Amino acid sequence: MQSIDELLTYCEKVAFDLNFAHAKNWKSQNEKRVIVGYLPIYVPREVIHASSGLPVGIMGVGDRKQIIKGDAYYQSYICHLPRGVIEMALDKNLDGFDGFLFPAICDCIRNLSGMYKLAHKGKFQRYFDYPQNFDPKIGGVFYIQEMEKVMDDIFNINGVRADVNSLNNSIRLYNINRRLIEAIYDIRQEFPWRLSAVETYHILRAGIAMPVEEHNEILKQVLDYIQTDRGEPMDNIRVVVSGSFCEQPPIGLIKSIEMAGCYIVDDDFMLGSRWILGDVEENTDDPLQALTNAYLYQSQFSSAYYDVGNPKGKRLVAQANKRGADGIIFSAASFCDPALLDRPEMQKECDEAGIPHINFQYHENTGQFKVIKEQAGTFSDSIKLWA
Amino acid sequence: MATPKDAIKEKSMIIQKEMLTKQFQELSKAKELGKKVVYTFVPGNLIELILAFDMLPVYPEINALQSGMRKKSGGFIKDAEKMGHSEDVCTYVKCDIGMMLNGNIGPTGDKIPEPDLLLLSYTGCFTFLKWFENLNRLYPNAEIAMLHTPYQEAGKMTKEQVDYMVKQLKEEVIPKMEKVSGNKYDPEKLKKLLRNSVQSEDYWVKILQTAKNKPSPIDAYFAGVYYMGPINTSFRGTEECVQYYKELYDEVTERAQQKLLPVTPEGIIPEEKFRLVVEGPPNWTNFREFWKIFYDMGAVIVASTYTKVGGLFDMGYRQNPEQPLESIAEYCMGCYTNMNLPQRVDLIEKYIKEYKADGFLINSIKSCNSFSAGQLMIMREIEQRTGVPVGFIESDLVDPRYFSYANIKNRLESYFQMLEQRKIILQQETV
């Protein structure tokens, strides 16, 4: 068994390897294996896994790669994430990927799917459309068709057709994965000093670049380690961070929030890995229907999900209350229409619920955190002194 | 600064103004008339269905652009930003919200009534989803219906996608319309409206295609946004709309026969020096100044993508009254912003070749990622495929802070110099 420090070092390495060597090595061991890259936020990874595929999350380059070519593809008023995703493709970081999925989250990611088509990157480039109709006979049917298209894409490459058994098995593995992640969050809610937000982030992000079986083993070990005390408790407030679900914040930003006196007890950084709340039915004759039901009825609130009838502001407040958070930090990428257009209504809900909040914007490669640290520090002090 | 002279207007523009005035007056009396009001969006709109239920449409984007042209959008946007909206997001949304905060007064000075139905025709723009979530909170008593239009991901429409839409129309949209209007769905009435639509669509396509003449009798972008008004918004399906397009067609045909150039607010363009294809919406806050730059340079827009946000009729699509719901589904999916990037590139290439354009220009809009994300790649592709010089300028829909006249004029002048040079070189090569 590795020490927790070894595990964390390993996860950080896998999470931020922009050449995805770990995934490519996995693929090289069997000619039927394929790698399918996906953009934020959520895709049902089970259908890829069940087709002998490795779903690999492409979350941008963060502050680990200088963008030169990517900037020539985007105007200044478009977010940073797609620049890095184009740069990676042009720099051959993504060679060896068999296909790419671009989930329906915003017009930038949608149009990026077309750019990949024009650039002929991968053997398929598919815009993955979530239904915004939640009637199982309408939107549910559409969602199954979307999943079948992905299964067809993979079958056309490796000849492997996911069946009931393989899908049930994949569902079971991803259920375990989500359960372990939630168990870690539950412990962090009580004892956030045992695993910092940055460490948690590294562990979760590594999980989208390695097989789920391996990630489950790592999560189990981490969970064991944090059953007992680790680190020193600080006089910090507890916050939920919201709005960082697509373009990821730089690690320095997450660290700055915690160093400024805010334990992050919940967040939406790696929302795709936690999208489904609870288990997907795993011993079923119709696993695609089970995945569909999970999407229709068990989705976490998200800016990519039409929320009339179940507004996300109220769900955010419920999440903050459940986690015992003292406040909410709205942290969105600049020019992120989904997050920023949701923010005023979510803030209004916080006001009505009496939950303090602050907000700021970032780019994935933001390098200066002094202002953010001061803002978060003042937020923490104000809650500690006057709340 | 000199006061601009009175704008020169075509007869069809005057007719359209009368149509709009009548519509806004009717809207202001909606409650007295017992008419229900539907807020909806332009791309993939369901106007024939709305009219089949005797309801009145309101288009928040149109309100926003009219606020832009009336120089009111800047204040509205600031008011929305004061309530927490970011500077970074769509200014149509902020302008609309600001307008509501300021009493929702329409262009005729009358108050626009509150919606009875929020009909989210979610076509080709993710922001529509967010916009209607916001409207839902501003108008909690209005019924709300969602029609999710699948993207043409694979560069085509599939039967499954059409089925998905028809099911939504039958199970979600029509029942809500029946509930709100108190009227039963009448397929025969819808078919009659669709038959009128086809006639308007036929005229509209013929009008657009007159720009293939040299010189072109129309400007398919600046004037095009006026021409497209009735068919893309509240009037498609009406006999009034057919009459409007017949009148417009007669007018431009006559101009084409007389080899007359397009009418602009400054007068008739004296000479067609350059023929351009333009991608992207126009700027509305400084629309006339913007147009005048092209007038001064003798640049005529012979085809534009923006005029296809309400449908690609010039590529052969027509409403089919015999299969009304399937036809509406295809109409929604066929709108320009619902096409994938390779389809958009193919369309622009076709326009450049068929309309014998000298150049291709992108007006990239800060607010509109649906158009703007990927435009620099479109530009490269078009340059490679056609060899025509490409130009790129940036502005915004209705935020006056993002319209820099000097900057845009400077860039356009350089671009037109490049076109001029190319013309000279091509002429020399021909000799």
Coordinates of N, CA and C in Angstrom, one line a residue, chain B residues 55-152:
Chain B
M55 N -53.0 33.9 -30.7 CA -52.2 34.6 -29.7 C -51.2 35.6 -30.3
L56 N -50.7 36.5 -29.5 CA -49.8 37.5 -30.0 C -48.4 37.2 -29.6
P57 N -47.4 37.3 -30.5 CA -46.0 37.0 -30.1 C -45.3 38.3 -29.7
V58 N -44.4 38.1 -28.8 CA -43.4 39.2 -28.4 C -42.0 38.5 -28.5
Y59 N -41.1 39.2 -29.2 CA -39.7 38.6 -29.3 C -38.7 39.5 -28.5
P60 N -38.3 38.9 -27.4 CA -37.3 39.7 -26.6 C -36.1 40.2 -27.3
E61 N -35.6 39.4 -28.3 CA -34.4 39.9 -29.0 C -34.8 41.1 -29.9
I62 N -36.0 41.1 -30.4 CA -36.4 42.2 -31.2 C -36.5 43.5 -30.4
N63 N -37.1 43.3 -29.2 CA -37.2 44.4 -28.3 C -35.8 45.0 -28.0
A64 N -34.8 44.1 -27.8 CA -33.5 44.5 -27.5 C -32.9 45.2 -28.6
L65 N -33.0 44.7 -29.8 CA -32.4 45.4 -31.0 C -33.0 46.7 -31.2
Q66 N -34.3 46.8 -31.0 CA -35.0 48.1 -31.2 C -34.5 49.1 -30.1
S67 N -34.3 48.6 -28.9 CA -33.8 49.4 -27.9 C -32.4 49.9 -28.3
G68 N -31.6 49.1 -28.9 CA -30.3 49.4 -29.4 C -30.4 50.6 -30.5
M69 N -31.3 50.4 -31.4 CA -31.4 51.4 -32.5 C -32.0 52.7 -31.9
R70 N -32.8 52.6 -30.8 CA -33.3 53.8 -30.2 C -32.4 54.4 -29.2
K71 N -31.2 53.9 -29.1 CA -30.1 54.4 -28.2 C -30.6 54.3 -26.7
K72 N -31.4 53.3 -26.4 CA -31.8 53.1 -25.0 C -31.1 51.9 -24.4
S73 N -30.4 51.1 -25.2 CA -29.9 49.8 -24.7 C -28.8 50.0 -23.7
G74 N -27.9 51.1 -23.9 CA -26.8 51.3 -23.0 C -27.3 51.4 -21.5
G75 N -28.4 52.2 -21.3 CA -28.9 52.4 -20.0 C -29.5 51.1 -19.4
F76 N -30.2 50.4 -20.3 CA -30.9 49.2 -19.9 C -29.8 48.1 -19.4
I77 N -28.7 48.1 -20.2 CA -27.7 47.1 -19.9 C -27.1 47.4 -18.5
K78 N -26.8 48.7 -18.3 CA -26.2 49.1 -17.0 C -27.1 48.8 -15.8
D79 N -28.5 48.9 -16.1 CA -29.4 48.6 -15.0 C -29.4 47.1 -14.7
A80 N -29.2 46.3 -15.7 CA -29.1 44.8 -15.5 C -27.8 44.5 -14.8
E81 N -26.8 45.2 -15.1 CA -25.5 44.9 -14.5 C -25.5 45.4 -13.0
K82 N -26.3 46.4 -12.7 CA -26.4 46.8 -11.3 C -27.1 45.7 -10.5
M83 N -28.0 44.9 -11.1 CA -28.6 43.9 -10.3 C -27.8 42.6 -10.4
G84 N -26.6 42.7 -10.8 CA -25.6 41.5 -10.7 C -25.2 40.8 -11.9
H85 N -25.7 41.2 -13.1 CA -25.3 40.6 -14.3 C -23.9 41.0 -14.7
S86 N -23.1 40.1 -15.2 CA -21.7 40.3 -15.5 C -21.6 41.1 -16.8
E87 N -20.5 41.9 -16.9 CA -20.2 42.6 -18.1 C -19.9 41.6 -19.3
D88 N -19.6 40.4 -18.9 CA -19.1 39.4 -19.9 C -20.2 38.8 -20.7
V89 N -21.5 38.9 -20.2 CA -22.5 38.0 -20.9 C -23.3 38.7 -21.9
C90 N -24.2 38.0 -22.6 CA -25.0 38.4 -23.7 C -25.7 39.7 -23.4
T91 N -25.6 40.7 -24.2 CA -26.2 42.0 -24.0 C -27.6 42.0 -24.4
Y92 N -28.1 41.1 -25.3 CA -29.5 41.0 -25.5 C -30.3 40.7 -24.2
V93 N -29.7 39.8 -23.5 CA -30.4 39.4 -22.2 C -30.4 40.5 -21.3
K94 N -29.3 41.2 -21.1 CA -29.2 42.3 -20.2 C -30.1 43.5 -20.6
C95 N -30.1 43.7 -21.9 CA -31.0 44.8 -22.4 C -32.4 44.5 -22.2
D96 N -32.8 43.3 -22.4 CA -34.2 42.9 -22.2 C -34.6 43.0 -20.7
I97 N -33.7 42.5 -19.8 CA -34.0 42.6 -18.4 C -34.0 44.1 -18.0
G98 N -33.1 44.9 -18.5 CA -33.1 46.3 -18.1 C -34.4 47.0 -18.6
M99 N -34.8 46.6 -19.8 CA -36.1 47.1 -20.3 C -37.3 46.8 -19.4
M100 N -37.3 45.6 -19.0 CA -38.4 45.2 -18.1 C -38.3 46.0 -16.8
L101 N -37.1 46.2 -16.3 CA -36.9 46.9 -15.0 C -37.4 48.4 -15.2
N102 N -37.4 48.8 -16.5 CA -37.8 50.2 -16.7 C -39.2 50.3 -17.3
G103 N -40.0 49.3 -17.0 CA -41.4 49.4 -17.4 C -41.8 48.7 -18.7
N104 N -40.9 48.1 -19.4 CA -41.2 47.3 -20.6 C -41.9 48.1 -21.6
I105 N -41.4 49.3 -21.9 CA -42.0 50.2 -22.9 C -41.5 49.8 -24.3
G106 N -42.4 49.5 -25.2 CA -42.0 49.1 -26.6 C -41.6 50.3 -27.5
P107 N -41.3 50.1 -28.7 CA -40.8 51.2 -29.6 C -41.8 52.2 -29.9
T108 N -43.1 51.9 -29.8 CA -44.2 52.9 -30.1 C -44.5 53.7 -28.9
G109 N -43.8 53.4 -27.7 CA -44.1 54.2 -26.5 C -45.2 53.5 -25.7
D110 N -45.7 52.4 -26.2 CA -46.8 51.6 -25.4 C -46.1 50.6 -24.6
K111 N -46.7 50.2 -23.5 CA -46.2 49.2 -22.6 C -46.4 47.8 -23.3
I112 N -45.4 47.0 -23.3 CA -45.6 45.7 -23.8 C -46.2 44.8 -22.7
P113 N -47.3 44.1 -23.0 CA -47.9 43.4 -21.9 C -47.1 42.2 -21.4
E114 N -47.4 41.8 -20.2 CA -46.7 40.7 -19.6 C -47.1 39.4 -20.3
P115 N -46.2 38.4 -20.3 CA -46.5 37.2 -21.0 C -47.6 36.3 -20.3
D116 N -48.4 35.7 -21.1 CA -49.3 34.6 -20.6 C -48.6 33.2 -20.8
L117 N -47.7 33.2 -21.8 CA -47.0 32.0 -22.1 C -45.5 32.3 -22.4
L118 N -44.6 31.7 -21.7 CA -43.2 31.8 -22.1 C -42.9 30.6 -23.0
L119 N -42.7 30.8 -24.3 CA -42.5 29.6 -25.2 C -41.0 29.6 -25.5
L120 N -40.3 28.8 -24.9 CA -38.8 28.7 -25.1 C -38.5 27.8 -26.3
S121 N -38.4 28.4 -27.5 CA -38.0 27.7 -28.7 C -36.5 27.7 -28.7
Y122 N -35.9 26.6 -28.1 CA -34.5 26.6 -27.8 C -33.7 26.1 -29.0
T123 N -33.4 27.1 -29.9 CA -32.8 26.7 -31.2 C -31.5 27.5 -31.4
G124 N -30.5 26.8 -31.5 CA -29.2 27.4 -32.0 C -28.5 28.4 -31.0
C125 N -29.0 28.5 -29.8 CA -28.4 29.4 -28.9 C -28.6 28.9 -27.5
F126 N -27.5 28.6 -26.8 CA -27.6 28.1 -25.5 C -28.1 29.1 -24.5
T127 N -27.8 30.4 -24.8 CA -28.2 31.5 -23.9 C -29.7 31.6 -23.8
F128 N -30.4 31.2 -24.8 CA -31.9 31.2 -24.7 C -32.4 30.5 -23.5
L129 N -31.7 29.4 -23.2 CA -32.1 28.6 -22.0 C -32.0 29.4 -20.7
K130 N -30.9 30.1 -20.6 CA -30.6 30.9 -19.4 C -31.6 32.1 -19.4
W131 N -31.8 32.7 -20.6 CA -32.7 33.8 -20.7 C -34.1 33.5 -20.1
F132 N -34.6 32.3 -20.6 CA -35.9 32.0 -20.2 C -36.0 31.5 -18.7
E133 N -34.9 31.0 -18.2 CA -34.9 30.7 -16.8 C -35.0 32.0 -16.0
N134 N -34.4 33.0 -16.5 CA -34.5 34.4 -15.9 C -35.9 34.9 -16.0
L135 N -36.4 34.8 -17.2 CA -37.8 35.3 -17.5 C -38.8 34.6 -16.6
N136 N -38.6 33.3 -16.4 CA -39.5 32.5 -15.6 C -39.6 33.1 -14.2
R137 N -38.4 33.6 -13.7 CA -38.4 34.1 -12.3 C -39.0 35.5 -12.3
L138 N -38.9 36.2 -13.4 CA -39.4 37.6 -13.5 C -41.0 37.5 -13.7
Y139 N -41.4 36.5 -14.3 CA -42.9 36.3 -14.6 C -43.4 35.0 -14.1
P140 N -43.4 34.8 -12.7 CA -43.7 33.5 -12.2 C -45.1 33.0 -12.5
N141 N -46.0 33.9 -12.9 CA -47.4 33.4 -13.1 C -47.6 33.0 -14.6
A142 N -46.6 33.2 -15.4 CA -46.8 32.8 -16.8 C -46.6 31.3 -17.0
E143 N -47.4 30.7 -17.8 CA -47.1 29.3 -18.2 C -45.8 29.3 -19.0
I144 N -45.1 28.2 -18.9 CA -43.8 28.1 -19.6 C -43.8 26.7 -20.4
A145 N -43.4 26.8 -21.6 CA -43.2 25.6 -22.4 C -41.9 25.6 -23.1
M146 N -41.3 24.4 -23.1 CA -39.9 24.3 -23.7 C -40.0 23.4 -24.9
L147 N -39.3 23.9 -26.0 CA -39.2 23.1 -27.2 C -37.7 23.0 -27.5
H148 N -37.1 21.9 -27.2 CA -35.7 21.7 -27.4 C -35.4 21.2 -28.8
T149 N -34.7 22.1 -29.6 CA -34.4 21.7 -30.9 C -33.0 21.1 -31.0
P150 N -32.9 19.9 -31.4 CA -31.5 19.3 -31.5 C -30.7 20.0 -32.5
Y151 N -29.4 20.0 -32.2 CA -28.4 20.6 -33.1 C -28.1 19.7 -34.2
Q152 N -27.8 20.3 -35.4 CA -27.5 19.5 -36.6 C -26.0 19.0 -36.4

